[in-house]
Amino acid sequence: MKLPMSRHAFYSMTGTFTILSILGQVSTSIYSPFFYDLAIMYSSHVRVIEKSVAIFLIAFSISQLLSGFICDYVNKQSFLLYGLLVFMAGTAMVTLADKESTFLIGRIIQGLGGGVGVSVSRGLSRQLFNEKQLNISLSITNIAFAIAPAIAPLVGTLIGGCFGVSAIFYFVLMMGLMALLLLFSVGSTINQYTSPNSANVLSDTLALIKNSIVNIVSVGVASGLLYGVVFCFITIAPSMVMQQFELSKTMFSIYSLFATLCFVVGSLTNIRLAAIATITKFKLSSIFILGLSLLFCLVTIGTGDAELVAILIYCYIAFFFIGIAMPCSVTMILGFSKTSAGFLAALTGFFHLTGAAAGAYFVTLFTAGPTLSFSVTTMALSMGSVVICVFIRK
């Protein structure tokens, strides 16, 4: 008979899983203020460095999807270890890169390893914790998801400004090493409380696919497109804000922090709106974001560009509604099945990150100015989300 899990064991595992989950986000956001510095370092164009965000997200989303499928059938702790080692190998390649091709390949390897941490840690959390503990653990992880991309650029600015751009990637490597040590430290506890994998996972998953795949895909794609708006901003913001308005890296990091705070406020507002149906909150948020995007696009086209205040107002309000929509979409997808939660969690991450990769990539394809590229891309993404919402059923 298993003994009740101690408070220390619970928070130790939650902290480990949280760090494993946010490594990918940190590794992407932390060097965003230095896109131009990296382009100069590799004698490349800033558009190539911007695309490193998209290729990382593609690898990250594929890894998250596949690892979610696999983790129900293998030892999850060992799987986490291998994924972390792959991430660290990619980080080492990025750190030591002397040309753009090595840098981009390293980012792909980082993505392949980082995606494992998200899906498998969620699967382990589901297996290890009771319902109350799971809710607390996932809430802590979600808060870290929101805060990490905002804090990372500021941390990167401080490290890069004091020690050089390469030091940023050494810092990420140290985070990976810390996660590795934490994983070893909770290994015995994980073994003690881990239950055997269910023998019915495959049949339950196949039944779920047969009966609900259209609804699952609809929710996933609609929410992924909204997540793409976030990564449009992350990708193009250095050009749109720093270059155009000649702001310092510190001010850019502060503006990014405010954007994330708006996302957090939106998530907290979603909790306060518990009386409203989840699907209703999601659809209304998508509609509000589309209306806002259309207005911002018209202002940008009509004036030939947009002032910094207009850009920030659009981003902050959009991030607020995305903060409402994203937890709604996760709740909707996970609500389709209890026994296939790992599979559904993997799909959730895959759709969100695929949408993020699409937003990060499409915004770099335009030859127009960065603000116009941003406004057109975000309008297209939000419009796609609203159209797909039509096909979502309760």
Tab-separated table of N, CA, C and O in Angstrom, residues 155-216:
chain	number	residue	atom	x	y	z
A	155	VAL	N	15.753	38.730	-18.763
A	155	VAL	CA	16.927	37.995	-18.280
A	155	VAL	C	17.988	37.931	-19.375
A	155	VAL	O	19.188	38.127	-19.127
A	156	GLY	N	17.533	37.645	-20.613
A	156	GLY	CA	18.466	37.582	-21.731
A	156	GLY	C	19.163	38.905	-21.973
A	156	GLY	O	20.364	38.940	-22.274
A	157	THR	N	18.419	39.998	-21.832
A	157	THR	CA	19.013	41.332	-22.012
A	157	THR	C	20.108	41.590	-20.977
A	157	THR	O	21.184	42.097	-21.306
A	158	LEU	N	19.837	41.228	-19.730
A	158	LEU	CA	20.819	41.449	-18.658
A	158	LEU	C	22.063	40.585	-18.866
A	158	LEU	O	23.193	41.075	-18.762
A	159	ILE	N	21.854	39.300	-19.185
A	159	ILE	CA	22.991	38.393	-19.372
A	159	ILE	C	23.775	38.770	-20.619
A	159	ILE	O	25.012	38.872	-20.599
A	160	GLY	N	23.050	38.987	-21.736
A	160	GLY	CA	23.721	39.332	-22.986
A	160	GLY	C	24.445	40.653	-22.918
A	160	GLY	O	25.542	40.813	-23.482
A	161	GLY	N	23.845	41.625	-22.213
A	161	GLY	CA	24.484	42.930	-22.093
A	161	GLY	C	25.746	42.886	-21.254
A	161	GLY	O	26.700	43.628	-21.507
A	162	CYS	N	25.771	42.017	-20.240
A	162	CYS	CA	26.926	41.953	-19.337
A	162	CYS	C	28.010	40.991	-19.815
A	162	CYS	O	29.205	41.272	-19.653
A	163	PHE	N	27.593	39.873	-20.405
A	163	PHE	CA	28.555	38.813	-20.707
A	163	PHE	C	28.618	38.413	-22.183
A	163	PHE	O	29.406	37.546	-22.549
A	164	GLY	N	27.778	39.012	-23.016
A	164	GLY	CA	27.787	38.660	-24.430
A	164	GLY	C	26.660	37.715	-24.794
A	164	GLY	O	26.089	37.032	-23.932
A	165	VAL	N	26.349	37.641	-26.092
A	165	VAL	CA	25.200	36.860	-26.564
A	165	VAL	C	25.366	35.380	-26.251
A	165	VAL	O	24.412	34.703	-25.862
A	166	SER	N	26.557	34.843	-26.405
A	166	SER	CA	26.768	33.410	-26.168
A	166	SER	C	26.430	33.010	-24.743
A	166	SER	O	25.998	31.878	-24.489
A	167	ALA	N	26.600	33.932	-23.801
A	167	ALA	CA	26.316	33.631	-22.397
A	167	ALA	C	24.843	33.307	-22.184
A	167	ALA	O	24.491	32.570	-21.246
A	168	ILE	N	23.972	33.843	-23.045
A	168	ILE	CA	22.541	33.560	-22.937
A	168	ILE	C	22.286	32.067	-23.093
A	168	ILE	O	21.518	31.455	-22.339
A	169	PHE	N	22.946	31.464	-24.063
A	169	PHE	CA	22.728	30.039	-24.330
A	169	PHE	C	23.414	29.163	-23.290
A	169	PHE	O	22.945	28.056	-23.000
A	170	TYR	N	24.513	29.645	-22.712
A	170	TYR	CA	25.108	28.928	-21.586
A	170	TYR	C	24.144	28.907	-20.397
A	170	TYR	O	24.066	27.916	-19.654
A	171	PHE	N	23.402	29.998	-20.210
A	171	PHE	CA	22.413	30.067	-19.138
A	171	PHE	C	21.315	29.019	-19.356
A	171	PHE	O	20.892	28.337	-18.409
A	172	VAL	N	20.835	28.896	-20.606
A	172	VAL	CA	19.817	27.886	-20.919
A	172	VAL	C	20.367	26.486	-20.669
A	172	VAL	O	19.671	25.607	-20.151
A	173	LEU	N	21.628	26.271	-21.022
A	173	LEU	CA	22.270	24.977	-20.775
A	173	LEU	C	22.325	24.676	-19.277
A	173	LEU	O	22.101	23.527	-18.854
A	174	MET	N	22.591	25.687	-18.477
A	174	MET	CA	22.614	25.507	-17.020
A	174	MET	C	21.215	25.178	-16.498
A	174	MET	O	21.069	24.377	-15.561
A	175	MET	N	20.185	25.781	-17.078
A	175	MET	CA	18.814	25.439	-16.687
A	175	MET	C	18.516	23.971	-16.991
A	175	MET	O	17.876	23.283	-16.200
A	176	GLY	N	18.985	23.504	-18.146
A	176	GLY	CA	18.800	22.099	-18.488
A	176	GLY	C	19.514	21.188	-17.508
A	176	GLY	O	18.972	20.149	-17.097
A	177	LEU	N	20.726	21.580	-17.104
A	177	LEU	CA	21.473	20.790	-16.125
A	177	LEU	C	20.757	20.770	-14.780
A	177	LEU	O	20.690	19.721	-14.115
A	178	MET	N	20.181	21.911	-14.387
A	178	MET	CA	19.442	21.965	-13.137
A	178	MET	C	18.214	21.052	-13.199
A	178	MET	O	17.905	20.336	-12.239
A	179	ALA	N	17.515	21.060	-14.342
A	179	ALA	CA	16.366	20.177	-14.513
A	179	ALA	C	16.782	18.710	-14.432
A	179	ALA	O	16.073	17.877	-13.854
A	180	LEU	N	17.956	18.408	-14.987
A	180	LEU	CA	18.462	17.038	-14.947
A	180	LEU	C	18.726	16.596	-13.507
A	180	LEU	O	18.351	15.486	-13.096
A	181	LEU	N	19.352	17.472	-12.727
A	181	LEU	CA	19.637	17.152	-11.328
A	181	LEU	C	18.347	16.995	-10.523
A	181	LEU	O	18.230	16.095	-9.673
A	182	LEU	N	17.366	17.855	-10.800
A	182	LEU	CA	16.079	17.746	-10.109
A	182	LEU	C	15.372	16.442	-10.464
A	182	LEU	O	14.759	15.801	-9.597
A	183	LEU	N	15.453	16.059	-11.739
A	183	LEU	CA	14.810	14.821	-12.169
A	183	LEU	C	15.416	13.619	-11.456
A	183	LEU	O	14.698	12.706	-11.024
A	184	PHE	N	16.731	13.620	-11.302
A	184	PHE	CA	17.384	12.539	-10.558
A	184	PHE	C	16.966	12.567	-9.089
A	184	PHE	O	16.786	11.517	-8.459
A	185	SER	N	16.809	13.763	-8.526
A	185	SER	CA	16.493	13.880	-7.098
A	185	SER	C	15.102	13.367	-6.763
A	185	SER	O	14.858	12.900	-5.644
A	186	VAL	N	14.156	13.460	-7.705
A	186	VAL	CA	12.788	12.980	-7.441
A	186	VAL	C	12.549	11.599	-8.053
A	186	VAL	O	11.429	11.099	-8.026
A	187	GLY	N	13.588	10.989	-8.597
A	187	GLY	CA	13.433	9.708	-9.280
A	187	GLY	C	12.838	8.630	-8.405
A	187	GLY	O	11.921	7.897	-8.826
A	188	SER	N	13.332	8.493	-7.170
A	188	SER	CA	12.825	7.442	-6.285
A	188	SER	C	11.370	7.691	-5.911
A	188	SER	O	10.575	6.749	-5.791
A	189	THR	N	10.997	8.957	-5.743
A	189	THR	CA	9.606	9.290	-5.417
A	189	THR	C	8.689	8.968	-6.582
A	189	THR	O	7.587	8.437	-6.394
A	190	ILE	N	9.137	9.271	-7.793
A	190	ILE	CA	8.343	8.947	-8.976
A	190	ILE	C	8.130	7.434	-9.071
A	190	ILE	O	7.009	6.960	-9.315
A	191	ASN	N	9.184	6.660	-8.839
A	191	ASN	CA	9.063	5.206	-8.888
A	191	ASN	C	8.100	4.685	-7.832
A	191	ASN	O	7.354	3.728	-8.058
A	192	GLN	N	8.107	5.335	-6.665
A	192	GLN	CA	7.267	4.888	-5.557
A	192	GLN	C	5.786	5.081	-5.844
A	192	GLN	O	4.954	4.242	-5.484
A	193	TYR	N	5.446	6.186	-6.515
A	193	TYR	CA	4.036	6.526	-6.688
A	193	TYR	C	3.499	6.281	-8.102
A	193	TYR	O	2.318	6.506	-8.366
A	194	THR	N	4.352	5.858	-9.016
A	194	THR	CA	3.893	5.618	-10.380
A	194	THR	C	3.068	4.343	-10.459
A	194	THR	O	3.483	3.296	-9.951
A	195	SER	N	1.918	4.432	-11.106
A	195	SER	CA	1.049	3.266	-11.318
A	195	SER	C	1.339	2.663	-12.683
A	195	SER	O	1.807	3.358	-13.594
A	196	PRO	N	1.060	1.385	-12.853
A	196	PRO	CA	1.276	0.751	-14.167
A	196	PRO	C	0.415	1.409	-15.236
A	196	PRO	O	-0.691	1.897	-14.965
A	197	ASN	N	0.912	1.423	-16.461
A	197	ASN	CA	0.134	1.969	-17.577
A	197	ASN	C	-1.093	1.102	-17.827
A	197	ASN	O	-1.048	-0.125	-17.699
A	198	SER	N	-2.198	1.730	-18.185
A	198	SER	CA	-3.444	1.005	-18.444
A	198	SER	C	-3.320	0.137	-19.684
A	198	SER	O	-2.708	0.528	-20.683
A	199	ALA	N	-3.928	-1.046	-19.626
A	199	ALA	CA	-3.899	-1.956	-20.773
A	199	ALA	C	-4.925	-1.564	-21.831
A	199	ALA	O	-4.898	-2.072	-22.956
A	200	ASN	N	-5.847	-0.643	-21.477
A	200	ASN	CA	-6.931	-0.277	-22.393
A	200	ASN	C	-6.709	1.066	-23.083
A	200	ASN	O	-7.631	1.592	-23.705
A	201	VAL	N	-5.527	1.622	-22.961
A	201	VAL	CA	-5.283	2.950	-23.517
A	201	VAL	C	-5.522	2.978	-25.016
A	201	VAL	O	-6.192	3.874	-25.550
A	202	LEU	N	-4.994	1.993	-25.730
A	202	LEU	CA	-5.096	1.995	-27.189
A	202	LEU	C	-6.541	1.907	-27.650
A	202	LEU	O	-6.975	2.678	-28.514
A	203	SER	N	-7.314	0.993	-27.074
A	203	SER	CA	-8.709	0.844	-27.493
A	203	SER	C	-9.530	2.077	-27.154
A	203	SER	O	-10.381	2.514	-27.945
A	204	ASP	N	-9.272	2.674	-25.980
A	204	ASP	CA	-9.994	3.897	-25.601
A	204	ASP	C	-9.647	5.057	-26.526
A	204	ASP	O	-10.517	5.855	-26.904
A	205	THR	N	-8.370	5.140	-26.898
A	205	THR	CA	-7.934	6.216	-27.785
A	205	THR	C	-8.537	6.071	-29.172
A	205	THR	O	-8.982	7.053	-29.783
A	206	LEU	N	-8.570	4.845	-29.677
A	206	LEU	CA	-9.166	4.605	-30.999
A	206	LEU	C	-10.653	4.948	-31.002
A	206	LEU	O	-11.163	5.526	-31.969
A	207	ALA	N	-11.354	4.597	-29.926
A	207	ALA	CA	-12.778	4.933	-29.823
A	207	ALA	C	-12.976	6.443	-29.769
A	207	ALA	O	-13.911	6.992	-30.374
A	208	LEU	N	-12.079	7.130	-29.048
A	208	LEU	CA	-12.160	8.587	-28.952
A	208	LEU	C	-11.958	9.220	-30.327
A	208	LEU	O	-12.683	10.151	-30.707
A	209	ILE	N	-10.971	8.733	-31.071
A	209	ILE	CA	-10.718	9.260	-32.413
A	209	ILE	C	-11.929	9.053	-33.313
A	209	ILE	O	-12.317	9.956	-34.067
A	210	LYS	N	-12.529	7.901	-33.230
A	210	LYS	CA	-13.674	7.586	-34.078
A	210	LYS	C	-14.870	8.489	-33.789
A	210	LYS	O	-15.550	8.960	-34.706
A	211	ASN	N	-15.121	8.761	-32.523
A	211	ASN	CA	-16.345	9.459	-32.132
A	211	ASN	C	-16.217	10.976	-32.041
A	211	ASN	O	-17.210	11.690	-32.217
A	212	SER	N	-15.006	11.490	-31.775
A	212	SER	CA	-14.902	12.914	-31.436
A	212	SER	C	-13.807	13.669	-32.167
A	212	SER	O	-13.517	14.817	-31.828
A	213	ILE	N	-13.183	13.064	-33.172
A	213	ILE	CA	-12.010	13.680	-33.765
A	213	ILE	C	-12.303	15.029	-34.422
A	213	ILE	O	-11.487	15.950	-34.377
A	214	VAL	N	-13.468	15.183	-35.035
A	214	VAL	CA	-13.795	16.444	-35.709
A	214	VAL	C	-13.862	17.584	-34.701
A	214	VAL	O	-13.292	18.673	-34.922
A	215	ASN	N	-14.537	17.347	-33.579
A	215	ASN	CA	-14.636	18.375	-32.549
A	215	ASN	C	-13.276	18.681	-31.933
A	215	ASN	O	-12.933	19.843	-31.683
A	216	ILE	N	-12.489	17.645	-31.668
A	216	ILE	CA	-11.171	17.843	-31.071
A	216	ILE	C	-10.287	18.684	-31.986
A	216	ILE	O	-9.645	19.638	-31.554
